[in-house]
Amino acid sequence: MSAIPPPSNPILFLSACEIAAGLKLGDFSAREVNEAFLARIQAVDGEVGAFLQIDREDILSAADAADERRRAGEARSAFDGIPVGMKDVIAVKGQPLTCASRMLANFVAPYDATVTTRLRAAGLIPAGRLNMDEFAMGSSTENSALGKTRNPVDLSRAPGGSSGGSAAAVAAHEMPWTLGSDTGGSIRQPAAFCGVVGLKPTYGRVSRYGLVAYASSLDQIGPMGRTVDDVAALLDLLAGPDPKDSTSWPDPPPVFSRDLGEAPTRPWRIGLPKECFGEGLDPDVRAAVDQAIATLTAQGCEIVDVSLPHSELAIPVYYVIATAEASANLARYDGVRYGHRAADVSDAIDLYFKSRGEGFGPEVKRRVLLGAYVLSSGYKDAYYIRAQKVRSLIRKDFTDAFSTVDALLTPTTPTPAFPLGEKTSDPLAMYLADIYTIAANLAGLPAISVPGKPTPAGLPTGLQLLAPHWEEHRLLRIARLLA
Ligand code: GLN
């Protein structure tokens, strides 16, 4: 197993909250922090491949501006001057927005996503474009048309996906924290594979304005980092209502990073869904969950068995709903308004065919075709409408479970990181990597992955916790007991 060497600069081992404390004390400047991360990227990203692009001069001048503000006593927040890596599906004005697709290889974002605006308002520096599966479709980042990302813990293995670059950048100490997006597990699964923390917020908690749409009823942006506290602090900056996203929740969010260490007034009741511990679960991942159960029990939690009877339908339902929404969302890439335009075309139809044929990779095409099929007039009732009904049943399973427990604990993934290339020729095997994560998206629930006990071979494992809608604070408090 070959991992990348650990960094030598001590700044790179600090969590974002520790960096914020060091900046306040004057232990180092924002320029020194950003130079440290840029040097690390220079040293290791040739092997890791987390970044598709990084603009060094932009980052350093933003860092200098942050240092200037801090000297003047006008820091925008405790995190002013700290860089945050951005998955290449979130708009940062003037930077590439490729979704790791040939279709958008030359596209530059004309405006900031709401999350980008919020990060800037707090002085954070959106730093670099992180690799991903094309249009966030995949579980290994191998569907990127623009580059290969390796798992920093074992370079022969996949970093997970679709936010593989976001997870790898944190694991490789190339960024203190990053943003990912999660439609069926794309934050939590790569977090588990790379040994970092990743949170998918409740649907509607974080604005999707400026997030390139894959499946709009499932997509959420969320934070990835080295600690639960960092992820909570980053969520504080991201969350809240947004008039530009009609699905954003109107209530102001609580302060997620506050009182995370506070003991509960009565013991937490944690449910173990029996469907998540059956066939296909790797024994080393199972051992990590067993250890987590022991850790929670030792801290006073009650562990109870629960059932989510419709679990086995989550993957088929997801691949009907997500592809249906994707086929509609990706119709906009027609060679006329956005992105790649084929040369040498005879008429408008030829332009659509050739532009889409050349611009999209095989997995995207597969999903657009599948989505168009399940929405077509002859099959809509049999597939799309039926999938929506089952989605309601999946959601109800959670409502029932949460009537008796505060949170659920499952593995994040059935196996640790798999070798690069192992599943690329078998889409169905790849889809199974999300078997435990997808239901949270279908139900709109918040869910987090925190690192579990590594396997005897030293590979990371992930523990997933799920909570009722809007209960991210509870989720973070319980996650902290494990991290
Ligand atoms: N891996 C899942 C898929 O391929 C989920 C992707 C995601 O969450 N964006 O669709």
Tab-separated table of C-alpha atoms and ligand atoms in Angstrom:
chain	number	residue	atom	x	y	z
A	1	MET	CA	0.000	0.000	0.000
A	2	SER	CA	1.577	3.283	-0.978
A	3	ALA	CA	0.321	6.412	0.723
A	4	ILE	CA	1.539	9.943	0.166
A	5	PRO	CA	4.096	11.122	2.753
A	6	PRO	CA	2.782	13.198	5.661
A	7	PRO	CA	3.474	16.932	5.476
A	8	SER	CA	6.357	18.497	7.367
A	9	ASN	CA	4.800	21.931	7.953
A	10	PRO	CA	2.865	21.740	11.278
A	11	ILE	CA	0.211	24.212	10.009
A	12	LEU	CA	-1.039	21.491	7.666
A	13	PHE	CA	-1.994	19.239	10.573
A	14	LEU	CA	-4.242	21.857	12.164
A	15	SER	CA	-7.999	21.762	11.900
A	16	ALA	CA	-9.639	24.877	10.448
A	17	CYS	CA	-10.790	25.870	13.960
A	18	GLU	CA	-7.194	25.564	15.179
A	19	ILE	CA	-5.975	27.649	12.245
A	20	ALA	CA	-8.580	30.286	13.169
A	21	ALA	CA	-7.253	30.308	16.742
A	22	GLY	CA	-3.652	30.616	15.489
A	23	LEU	CA	-4.580	33.520	13.213
A	24	LYS	CA	-6.229	35.291	16.130
A	25	LEU	CA	-3.173	34.842	18.332
A	26	GLY	CA	-0.880	35.966	15.522
A	27	ASP	CA	0.979	32.618	15.475
A	28	PHE	CA	0.989	32.891	11.693
A	29	SER	CA	-0.563	35.048	8.981
A	30	ALA	CA	-3.210	34.126	6.419
A	31	ARG	CA	-0.467	34.382	3.791
A	32	GLU	CA	1.630	31.787	5.641
A	33	VAL	CA	-1.386	29.483	5.946
A	34	ASN	CA	-2.233	29.734	2.259
A	35	GLU	CA	1.396	29.398	1.193
A	36	ALA	CA	1.651	26.224	3.276
A	37	PHE	CA	-1.356	24.660	1.555
A	38	LEU	CA	-0.213	25.772	-1.896
A	39	ALA	CA	3.232	24.252	-1.294
A	40	ARG	CA	1.610	21.010	-0.199
A	41	ILE	CA	-0.541	20.958	-3.350
A	42	GLN	CA	2.572	21.576	-5.413
A	43	ALA	CA	4.346	18.703	-3.664
A	44	VAL	CA	1.683	15.998	-3.737
A	45	ASP	CA	-1.133	16.818	-6.122
A	46	GLY	CA	0.759	15.400	-9.082
A	47	GLU	CA	0.114	12.022	-7.436
A	48	VAL	CA	-3.230	12.667	-5.729
A	49	GLY	CA	-4.918	14.611	-8.526
A	50	ALA	CA	-7.526	16.235	-6.293
A	51	PHE	CA	-7.390	19.559	-8.143
A	52	LEU	CA	-8.448	20.334	-11.683
A	53	GLN	CA	-7.280	23.914	-11.344
A	54	ILE	CA	-5.819	26.281	-8.758
A	55	ASP	CA	-5.078	29.985	-9.064
A	56	ARG	CA	-2.103	30.668	-6.812
A	57	GLU	CA	-1.884	34.431	-7.345
A	58	ASP	CA	-5.585	34.979	-6.664
A	59	ILE	CA	-5.394	32.996	-3.437
A	60	LEU	CA	-2.332	34.812	-2.137
A	61	SER	CA	-3.725	38.237	-2.882
A	62	ALA	CA	-6.968	37.287	-1.085
A	63	ALA	CA	-4.824	36.099	1.849
A	64	ASP	CA	-2.967	39.416	1.948
A	65	ALA	CA	-6.277	41.276	1.970
A	66	ALA	CA	-7.411	39.124	4.904
A	67	ASP	CA	-4.189	39.873	6.803
A	68	GLU	CA	-4.736	43.559	6.149
A	69	ARG	CA	-8.289	43.396	7.551
A	70	ARG	CA	-7.139	41.522	10.622
A	71	ARG	CA	-4.400	44.078	11.301
A	72	ALA	CA	-7.016	46.823	11.042
A	73	GLY	CA	-9.275	44.969	13.499
A	74	GLU	CA	-11.810	44.369	10.722
A	75	ALA	CA	-11.666	40.606	10.240
A	76	ARG	CA	-14.876	39.409	8.589
A	77	SER	CA	-15.080	36.351	10.858
A	78	ALA	CA	-12.837	34.061	12.906
A	79	PHE	CA	-12.106	32.223	9.649
A	80	ASP	CA	-11.076	35.266	7.604
A	81	GLY	CA	-8.237	34.266	5.275
A	82	ILE	CA	-8.689	30.479	5.511
A	83	PRO	CA	-8.923	28.679	2.147
A	84	VAL	CA	-11.742	26.278	1.287
A	85	GLY	CA	-11.534	23.892	-1.667
A	86	MET	CA	-14.550	23.870	-3.987
A	87	LYS	CA	-15.979	20.893	-5.841
A	88	ASP	CA	-16.074	21.822	-9.522
A	89	VAL	CA	-19.880	21.881	-9.560
A	90	ILE	CA	-20.256	25.025	-7.403
A	91	ALA	CA	-20.024	28.418	-9.108
A	92	VAL	CA	-17.219	30.816	-8.199
A	93	LYS	CA	-17.392	33.880	-10.428
A	94	GLY	CA	-14.541	34.037	-12.932
A	95	GLN	CA	-13.311	30.496	-12.200
A	96	PRO	CA	-13.831	27.367	-14.313
A	97	LEU	CA	-17.061	25.438	-13.674
A	98	THR	CA	-16.532	22.205	-15.577
A	99	CYS	CA	-18.388	19.507	-13.592
A	100	ALA	CA	-15.420	17.415	-14.792
A	101	SER	CA	-17.150	17.171	-18.181
A	102	ARG	CA	-15.902	17.810	-21.673
A	103	MET	CA	-19.252	19.520	-22.152
A	104	LEU	CA	-18.201	22.366	-19.826
A	105	ALA	CA	-14.414	22.101	-20.166
A	106	ASN	CA	-14.146	25.760	-21.201
A	107	PHE	CA	-17.022	27.180	-19.184
A	108	VAL	CA	-16.284	29.972	-16.698
A	109	ALA	CA	-18.825	30.742	-13.963
A	110	PRO	CA	-20.538	34.076	-14.636
A	111	TYR	CA	-21.691	34.511	-11.012
A	112	ASP	CA	-21.129	33.244	-7.474
A	113	ALA	CA	-23.223	30.477	-5.947
A	114	THR	CA	-24.967	31.579	-2.757
A	115	VAL	CA	-22.576	29.419	-0.715
A	116	THR	CA	-19.642	31.170	-2.401
A	117	THR	CA	-21.115	34.583	-1.562
A	118	ARG	CA	-21.525	33.488	2.047
A	119	LEU	CA	-17.991	32.136	2.308
A	120	ARG	CA	-16.577	35.347	0.889
A	121	ALA	CA	-18.670	37.410	3.327
A	122	ALA	CA	-16.891	35.538	6.145
A	123	GLY	CA	-13.502	36.148	4.488
A	124	LEU	CA	-12.916	32.553	3.400
A	125	ILE	CA	-10.991	32.077	0.189
A	126	PRO	CA	-12.617	29.766	-2.404
A	127	ALA	CA	-9.460	27.949	-3.453
A	128	GLY	CA	-9.178	25.694	-6.457
A	129	ARG	CA	-11.507	23.463	-8.417
A	130	LEU	CA	-11.776	19.905	-7.125
A	131	ASN	CA	-12.177	16.850	-9.310
A	132	MET	CA	-15.386	14.818	-9.302
A	133	ASP	CA	-17.359	12.306	-11.308
A	134	GLU	CA	-18.790	13.979	-14.404
A	135	PHE	CA	-21.907	15.933	-13.364
A	136	ALA	CA	-21.641	14.204	-9.941
A	137	MET	CA	-22.614	10.837	-11.411
A	138	GLY	CA	-20.477	8.134	-9.893
A	139	SER	CA	-18.871	6.707	-6.769
A	140	SER	CA	-15.149	6.724	-7.531
A	141	THR	CA	-14.329	9.967	-9.417
A	142	GLU	CA	-13.300	7.698	-12.302
A	143	ASN	CA	-16.106	9.185	-14.409
A	144	SER	CA	-14.249	12.507	-14.529
A	145	ALA	CA	-13.464	13.394	-18.129
A	146	LEU	CA	-10.742	15.768	-17.008
A	147	GLY	CA	-8.426	13.941	-14.617
A	148	LYS	CA	-7.721	11.036	-12.315
A	149	THR	CA	-7.889	11.289	-8.522
A	150	ARG	CA	-6.220	8.752	-6.244
A	151	ASN	CA	-6.946	7.914	-2.629
A	152	PRO	CA	-4.164	9.577	-0.593
A	153	VAL	CA	-4.205	6.708	1.931
A	154	ASP	CA	-3.520	4.136	-0.795
A	155	LEU	CA	-2.760	5.548	-4.209
A	156	SER	CA	-3.872	2.369	-5.957
A	157	ARG	CA	-7.426	2.850	-4.666
A	158	ALA	CA	-10.349	5.097	-5.548
A	159	PRO	CA	-11.021	8.158	-3.386
A	160	GLY	CA	-14.759	7.519	-3.692
A	161	GLY	CA	-17.121	9.862	-5.454
A	162	SER	CA	-18.565	11.879	-6.721
A	163	SER	CA	-16.828	14.398	-4.397
A	164	GLY	CA	-13.565	12.426	-4.595
A	165	GLY	CA	-11.386	15.500	-5.098
A	166	SER	CA	-12.984	17.218	-2.089
A	167	ALA	CA	-12.303	14.234	0.188
A	168	ALA	CA	-8.810	13.546	-1.154
A	169	ALA	CA	-7.751	17.189	-0.749
A	170	VAL	CA	-8.616	17.092	2.963
A	171	ALA	CA	-7.067	13.661	3.518
A	172	ALA	CA	-3.866	14.727	1.735
A	173	HIS	CA	-3.624	17.934	3.844
A	174	GLU	CA	-3.956	19.981	0.669
A	175	MET	CA	-6.891	21.923	2.120
A	176	PRO	CA	-8.147	22.332	5.701
A	177	TRP	CA	-11.722	21.814	4.532
A	178	THR	CA	-13.734	21.645	1.315
A	179	LEU	CA	-17.249	21.720	-0.090
A	180	GLY	CA	-18.843	18.735	-1.758
A	181	SER	CA	-22.314	17.944	-3.039
A	182	ASP	CA	-24.368	14.889	-2.186
A	183	THR	CA	-27.222	13.495	-4.273
A	184	GLY	CA	-26.994	9.867	-3.173
A	185	GLY	CA	-23.906	9.751	-0.966
A	186	SER	CA	-21.325	11.822	-2.804
A	187	ILE	CA	-20.084	13.598	0.325
A	188	ARG	CA	-20.319	10.728	2.803
A	189	GLN	CA	-18.978	7.884	0.658
A	190	PRO	CA	-15.719	9.623	-0.363
A	191	ALA	CA	-15.349	10.898	3.225
A	192	ALA	CA	-15.515	7.261	4.359
A	193	PHE	CA	-13.032	6.094	1.708
A	194	CYS	CA	-10.487	8.817	2.537
A	195	GLY	CA	-10.910	8.920	6.329
A	196	VAL	CA	-12.397	12.399	6.729
A	197	VAL	CA	-15.668	13.847	8.052
A	198	GLY	CA	-18.457	14.722	5.585
A	199	LEU	CA	-21.959	16.046	6.228
A	200	LYS	CA	-25.008	16.083	3.986
A	201	PRO	CA	-27.386	18.650	5.484
A	202	THR	CA	-31.177	18.361	5.503
A	203	TYR	CA	-32.600	19.057	2.036
A	204	GLY	CA	-33.291	22.798	2.000
A	205	ARG	CA	-30.793	23.731	4.716
A	206	VAL	CA	-28.169	25.027	2.264
A	207	SER	CA	-29.039	26.993	-0.862
A	208	ARG	CA	-28.540	25.189	-4.174
A	209	TYR	CA	-28.332	28.440	-6.140
A	210	GLY	CA	-25.168	28.172	-8.220
A	211	LEU	CA	-24.835	24.411	-7.749
A	212	VAL	CA	-25.006	22.796	-11.197
A	213	ALA	CA	-28.110	20.610	-11.018
A	214	TYR	CA	-27.915	16.827	-11.250
A	215	ALA	CA	-31.112	15.634	-9.515
A	216	SER	CA	-32.736	18.693	-8.009
A	217	SER	CA	-34.948	16.978	-5.423
A	218	LEU	CA	-31.919	15.168	-3.963
A	219	ASP	CA	-28.887	17.491	-4.373
A	220	GLN	CA	-27.406	19.234	-1.326
A	221	ILE	CA	-24.113	21.063	-0.819
A	222	GLY	CA	-22.250	20.172	2.372
A	223	PRO	CA	-18.986	20.560	4.276
A	224	MET	CA	-16.054	18.128	4.447
A	225	GLY	CA	-13.206	18.425	6.926
A	226	ARG	CA	-10.852	16.765	9.357
A	227	THR	CA	-13.025	17.180	12.481
A	228	VAL	CA	-16.690	17.313	13.441
A	229	ASP	CA	-16.137	20.809	14.871
A	230	ASP	CA	-14.772	22.057	11.540
A	231	VAL	CA	-17.717	20.646	9.644
A	232	ALA	CA	-20.106	22.299	12.141
A	233	ALA	CA	-18.312	25.634	11.781
A	234	LEU	CA	-18.409	25.436	7.989
A	235	LEU	CA	-22.111	24.513	8.049
A	236	ASP	CA	-22.731	27.670	10.113
A	237	LEU	CA	-21.323	29.681	7.227
A	238	LEU	CA	-23.298	27.846	4.526
A	239	ALA	CA	-26.758	27.370	6.026
A	240	GLY	CA	-29.815	29.574	5.901
A	241	PRO	CA	-32.701	30.756	3.769
A	242	ASP	CA	-32.014	32.127	0.299
A	243	PRO	CA	-34.561	33.990	-1.834
A	244	LYS	CA	-32.748	32.622	-4.899
A	245	ASP	CA	-33.588	28.994	-4.003
A	246	SER	CA	-37.301	28.364	-3.505
A	247	THR	CA	-36.542	25.035	-1.812
A	248	SER	CA	-34.363	26.610	0.866
A	249	TRP	CA	-35.950	26.442	4.300
A	250	PRO	CA	-37.200	29.852	5.493
A	251	ASP	CA	-36.326	29.545	9.203
A	252	PRO	CA	-32.962	30.880	10.317
A	253	PRO	CA	-30.680	28.006	11.322
A	254	PRO	CA	-29.348	27.473	14.837
A	255	VAL	CA	-25.633	27.955	15.518
A	256	PHE	CA	-24.432	24.445	14.761
A	257	SER	CA	-20.979	24.837	16.282
A	258	ARG	CA	-22.305	25.904	19.691
A	259	ASP	CA	-22.472	23.521	22.670
A	260	LEU	CA	-21.456	20.469	20.676
A	261	GLY	CA	-19.878	18.923	23.767
A	262	GLU	CA	-22.933	19.422	25.963
A	263	ALA	CA	-24.300	16.263	27.585
A	264	PRO	CA	-27.892	15.347	26.625
A	265	THR	CA	-30.637	15.730	29.234
A	266	ARG	CA	-31.440	12.031	28.843
A	267	PRO	CA	-29.352	9.298	27.207
A	268	TRP	CA	-29.370	9.318	23.406
A	269	ARG	CA	-31.215	6.411	21.883
A	270	ILE	CA	-29.373	5.217	18.798
A	271	GLY	CA	-31.082	2.829	16.378
A	272	LEU	CA	-29.303	0.172	14.353
A	273	PRO	CA	-31.362	-0.578	11.211
A	274	LYS	CA	-31.129	-4.318	10.806
A	275	GLU	CA	-31.275	-4.069	7.008
A	276	CYS	CA	-27.858	-2.353	7.003
A	277	PHE	CA	-26.013	-5.267	8.564
A	278	GLY	CA	-26.786	-8.098	6.193
A	279	GLU	CA	-25.166	-9.646	3.184
A	280	GLY	CA	-22.423	-7.711	1.403
A	281	LEU	CA	-21.076	-5.906	4.470
A	282	ASP	CA	-17.312	-6.239	4.729
A	283	PRO	CA	-16.277	-7.751	8.111
A	284	ASP	CA	-13.723	-4.983	8.750
A	285	VAL	CA	-16.400	-2.326	8.248
A	286	ARG	CA	-18.708	-4.318	10.512
A	287	ALA	CA	-15.923	-4.387	13.146
A	288	ALA	CA	-15.643	-0.592	12.931
A	289	VAL	CA	-19.377	-0.234	13.570
A	290	ASP	CA	-19.143	-2.679	16.488
A	291	GLN	CA	-16.415	-0.567	18.003
A	292	ALA	CA	-18.527	2.567	17.513
A	293	ILE	CA	-21.425	0.852	19.287
A	294	ALA	CA	-19.104	0.104	22.213
A	295	THR	CA	-17.888	3.722	22.257
A	296	LEU	CA	-21.431	5.088	22.283
A	297	THR	CA	-22.549	2.634	24.956
A	298	ALA	CA	-19.583	3.566	27.146
A	299	GLN	CA	-20.734	7.188	26.903
A	300	GLY	CA	-24.225	6.401	28.086
A	301	CYS	CA	-26.097	5.943	24.803
A	302	GLU	CA	-28.789	3.286	24.521
A	303	ILE	CA	-28.486	1.135	21.429
A	304	VAL	CA	-31.686	-0.360	20.024
A	305	ASP	CA	-32.508	-2.463	16.991
A	306	VAL	CA	-34.846	-0.876	14.457
A	307	SER	CA	-36.098	-1.737	10.992
A	308	LEU	CA	-36.318	0.259	7.765
A	309	PRO	CA	-38.400	-2.262	5.831
A	310	HIS	CA	-38.144	-0.592	2.413
A	311	SER	CA	-34.339	-0.188	2.446
A	312	GLU	CA	-33.718	-2.628	-0.350
A	313	LEU	CA	-35.775	-0.457	-2.686
A	314	ALA	CA	-33.648	2.650	-2.164
A	315	ILE	CA	-31.159	1.974	-4.968
A	316	PRO	CA	-33.731	1.115	-7.660
A	317	VAL	CA	-35.918	4.076	-6.651
A	318	TYR	CA	-32.913	6.402	-6.695
A	319	TYR	CA	-31.871	5.294	-10.174
A	320	VAL	CA	-35.355	6.024	-11.498
A	321	ILE	CA	-35.824	9.418	-9.806
A	322	ALA	CA	-32.244	10.686	-10.132
A	323	THR	CA	-31.985	9.744	-13.796
A	324	ALA	CA	-35.419	11.229	-14.573
A	325	GLU	CA	-34.381	14.536	-13.022
A	326	ALA	CA	-30.954	14.360	-14.659
A	327	SER	CA	-32.429	13.856	-18.105
A	328	ALA	CA	-34.450	17.048	-17.643
A	329	ASN	CA	-31.631	19.054	-16.032
A	330	LEU	CA	-29.038	18.064	-18.620
A	331	ALA	CA	-31.299	18.924	-21.550
A	332	ARG	CA	-29.917	22.461	-21.320
A	333	TYR	CA	-26.561	21.317	-22.738
A	334	ASP	CA	-27.576	21.463	-26.347
A	335	GLY	CA	-24.566	23.067	-27.985
A	336	VAL	CA	-26.511	26.300	-28.363
A	337	ARG	CA	-26.607	27.965	-24.982
A	338	TYR	CA	-23.925	26.272	-22.893
A	339	GLY	CA	-20.666	24.501	-23.273
A	340	HIS	CA	-19.359	22.322	-26.030
A	341	ARG	CA	-20.570	22.940	-29.577
A	342	ALA	CA	-19.736	20.459	-32.317
A	343	ALA	CA	-18.101	21.768	-35.466
A	344	ASP	CA	-19.197	20.705	-38.959
A	345	VAL	CA	-22.893	20.224	-38.453
A	346	SER	CA	-25.533	20.098	-41.157
A	347	ASP	CA	-28.586	21.391	-39.261
A	348	ALA	CA	-29.981	22.037	-35.778
A	349	ILE	CA	-30.744	18.373	-35.005
A	350	ASP	CA	-27.261	17.389	-36.102
A	351	LEU	CA	-25.876	20.114	-33.798
A	352	TYR	CA	-27.734	18.673	-30.786
A	353	PHE	CA	-26.721	15.116	-31.561
A	354	LYS	CA	-23.087	15.813	-32.167
A	355	SER	CA	-22.614	18.337	-29.358
A	356	ARG	CA	-24.191	16.026	-26.780
A	357	GLY	CA	-22.551	12.953	-28.272
A	358	GLU	CA	-19.102	14.501	-28.030
A	359	GLY	CA	-19.585	16.441	-24.787
A	360	PHE	CA	-21.026	13.778	-22.451
A	361	GLY	CA	-19.197	10.697	-21.180
A	362	PRO	CA	-20.685	7.179	-21.118
A	363	GLU	CA	-22.167	7.278	-17.586
A	364	VAL	CA	-23.912	10.592	-18.231
A	365	LYS	CA	-25.336	9.266	-21.483
A	366	ARG	CA	-26.521	6.101	-19.747
A	367	ARG	CA	-28.404	8.159	-17.176
A	368	VAL	CA	-29.919	10.624	-19.635
A	369	LEU	CA	-31.232	7.700	-21.685
A	370	LEU	CA	-32.541	5.865	-18.640
A	371	GLY	CA	-34.183	9.034	-17.323
A	372	ALA	CA	-35.860	9.808	-20.643
A	373	TYR	CA	-37.137	6.233	-20.737
A	374	VAL	CA	-38.678	6.211	-17.240
A	375	LEU	CA	-40.407	9.517	-17.994
A	376	SER	CA	-41.689	8.514	-21.422
A	377	SER	CA	-45.442	8.404	-21.915
A	378	GLY	CA	-45.698	4.623	-22.096
A	379	TYR	CA	-43.573	3.940	-19.007
A	380	LYS	CA	-44.017	6.900	-16.696
A	381	ASP	CA	-46.653	5.198	-14.533
A	382	ALA	CA	-44.753	1.940	-14.304
A	383	TYR	CA	-41.439	3.525	-13.301
A	384	TYR	CA	-41.373	7.202	-12.387
A	385	ILE	CA	-44.757	7.442	-10.629
A	386	ARG	CA	-44.237	4.144	-8.859
A	387	ALA	CA	-40.772	5.201	-7.726
A	388	GLN	CA	-42.257	8.368	-6.213
A	389	LYS	CA	-44.724	6.224	-4.257
A	390	VAL	CA	-41.963	4.003	-2.931
A	391	ARG	CA	-39.981	7.123	-2.060
A	392	SER	CA	-42.866	8.068	0.288
A	393	LEU	CA	-42.674	4.629	1.901
A	394	ILE	CA	-38.919	5.015	2.438
A	395	ARG	CA	-39.492	8.388	4.033
A	396	LYS	CA	-42.183	6.914	6.292
A	397	ASP	CA	-39.804	4.164	7.440
A	398	PHE	CA	-37.583	6.898	8.851
A	399	THR	CA	-40.486	8.750	10.485
A	400	ASP	CA	-41.447	5.508	12.204
A	401	ALA	CA	-37.879	4.789	13.308
A	402	PHE	CA	-37.396	8.317	14.639
A	403	SER	CA	-40.506	7.975	16.781
A	404	THR	CA	-38.425	5.705	19.016
A	405	VAL	CA	-34.796	6.769	18.493
A	406	ASP	CA	-32.827	10.041	18.301
A	407	ALA	CA	-30.490	8.947	15.538
A	408	LEU	CA	-29.532	5.950	13.423
A	409	LEU	CA	-26.079	4.396	13.085
A	410	THR	CA	-25.042	2.457	9.974
A	411	PRO	CA	-21.854	1.800	8.050
A	412	THR	CA	-21.341	4.558	5.454
A	413	THR	CA	-20.248	2.079	2.791
A	414	PRO	CA	-20.347	-1.707	2.519
A	415	THR	CA	-16.586	-1.928	1.886
A	416	PRO	CA	-13.465	0.188	2.335
A	417	ALA	CA	-12.030	1.986	-0.730
A	418	PHE	CA	-11.846	-0.365	-3.715
A	419	PRO	CA	-8.933	-0.481	-6.195
A	420	LEU	CA	-9.058	1.969	-9.101
A	421	GLY	CA	-10.522	0.284	-12.148
A	422	GLU	CA	-12.223	-2.508	-10.179
A	423	LYS	CA	-15.794	-1.392	-10.877
A	424	THR	CA	-15.484	0.828	-13.938
A	425	SER	CA	-16.835	-1.778	-16.316
A	426	ASP	CA	-19.725	-2.815	-14.065
A	427	PRO	CA	-22.093	0.119	-13.369
A	428	LEU	CA	-24.393	-1.960	-11.173
A	429	ALA	CA	-21.509	-2.966	-8.871
A	430	MET	CA	-20.543	0.717	-8.665
A	431	TYR	CA	-24.123	1.694	-7.753
A	432	LEU	CA	-23.992	-0.633	-4.725
A	433	ALA	CA	-21.282	1.529	-3.117
A	434	ASP	CA	-24.135	3.877	-2.096
A	435	ILE	CA	-26.442	1.279	-0.631
A	436	TYR	CA	-26.421	2.839	2.862
A	437	THR	CA	-26.248	6.498	1.871
A	438	ILE	CA	-28.956	6.908	-0.768
A	439	ALA	CA	-32.014	6.640	1.492
A	440	ALA	CA	-31.068	9.856	3.356
A	441	ASN	CA	-31.332	11.780	0.080
A	442	LEU	CA	-34.633	10.179	-0.880
A	443	ALA	CA	-36.005	11.161	2.533
A	444	GLY	CA	-34.252	14.558	2.649
A	445	LEU	CA	-32.578	13.737	5.977
A	446	PRO	CA	-29.305	15.055	7.379
A	447	ALA	CA	-26.536	12.457	7.595
A	448	ILE	CA	-22.859	12.510	8.472
A	449	SER	CA	-19.931	10.169	7.940
A	450	VAL	CA	-17.124	10.114	10.504
A	451	PRO	CA	-14.035	7.917	10.354
A	452	GLY	CA	-14.311	4.543	12.104
A	453	LYS	CA	-11.578	2.142	13.168
A	454	PRO	CA	-9.317	1.506	10.149
A	455	THR	CA	-9.092	-1.990	8.691
A	456	PRO	CA	-6.108	-4.193	9.691
A	457	ALA	CA	-4.548	-3.174	6.354
A	458	GLY	CA	-4.843	0.485	7.356
A	459	LEU	CA	-7.711	1.538	5.094
A	460	PRO	CA	-10.229	4.067	6.444
A	461	THR	CA	-13.801	3.052	7.280
A	462	GLY	CA	-16.855	5.292	7.657
A	463	LEU	CA	-19.601	5.399	10.282
A	464	GLN	CA	-22.831	7.033	9.195
A	465	LEU	CA	-25.268	8.748	11.538
A	466	LEU	CA	-28.705	9.953	10.413
A	467	ALA	CA	-31.092	12.246	12.301
A	468	PRO	CA	-34.598	13.626	11.717
A	469	HIS	CA	-35.065	16.650	9.423
A	470	TRP	CA	-33.380	19.847	10.679
A	471	GLU	CA	-31.580	18.022	13.508
A	472	GLU	CA	-28.026	18.609	12.263
A	473	HIS	CA	-27.057	19.924	15.681
A	474	ARG	CA	-28.058	16.656	17.315
A	475	LEU	CA	-26.270	14.743	14.580
A	476	LEU	CA	-23.066	16.696	15.172
A	477	ARG	CA	-23.264	16.211	18.953
A	478	ILE	CA	-23.579	12.459	18.569
A	479	ALA	CA	-20.910	12.357	15.841
A	480	ARG	CA	-18.548	14.086	18.236
A	481	LEU	CA	-18.868	11.149	20.634
A	482	LEU	CA	-17.335	8.959	17.928
A	483	ALA	CA	-14.604	11.214	16.622
B	1	GLN	N1	-22.868	7.636	-6.473
B	1	GLN	C1	-24.222	8.073	-6.654
B	1	GLN	C2	-24.473	8.228	-8.128
B	1	GLN	O1	-23.690	7.783	-8.868
B	1	GLN	C3	-24.451	9.350	-5.918
B	1	GLN	C4	-23.846	10.521	-6.581
B	1	GLN	C5	-24.021	11.789	-5.826
B	1	GLN	O2	-24.356	11.789	-4.637
B	1	GLN	N2	-23.842	12.891	-6.521
B	1	GLN	O3	-25.427	8.788	-8.561
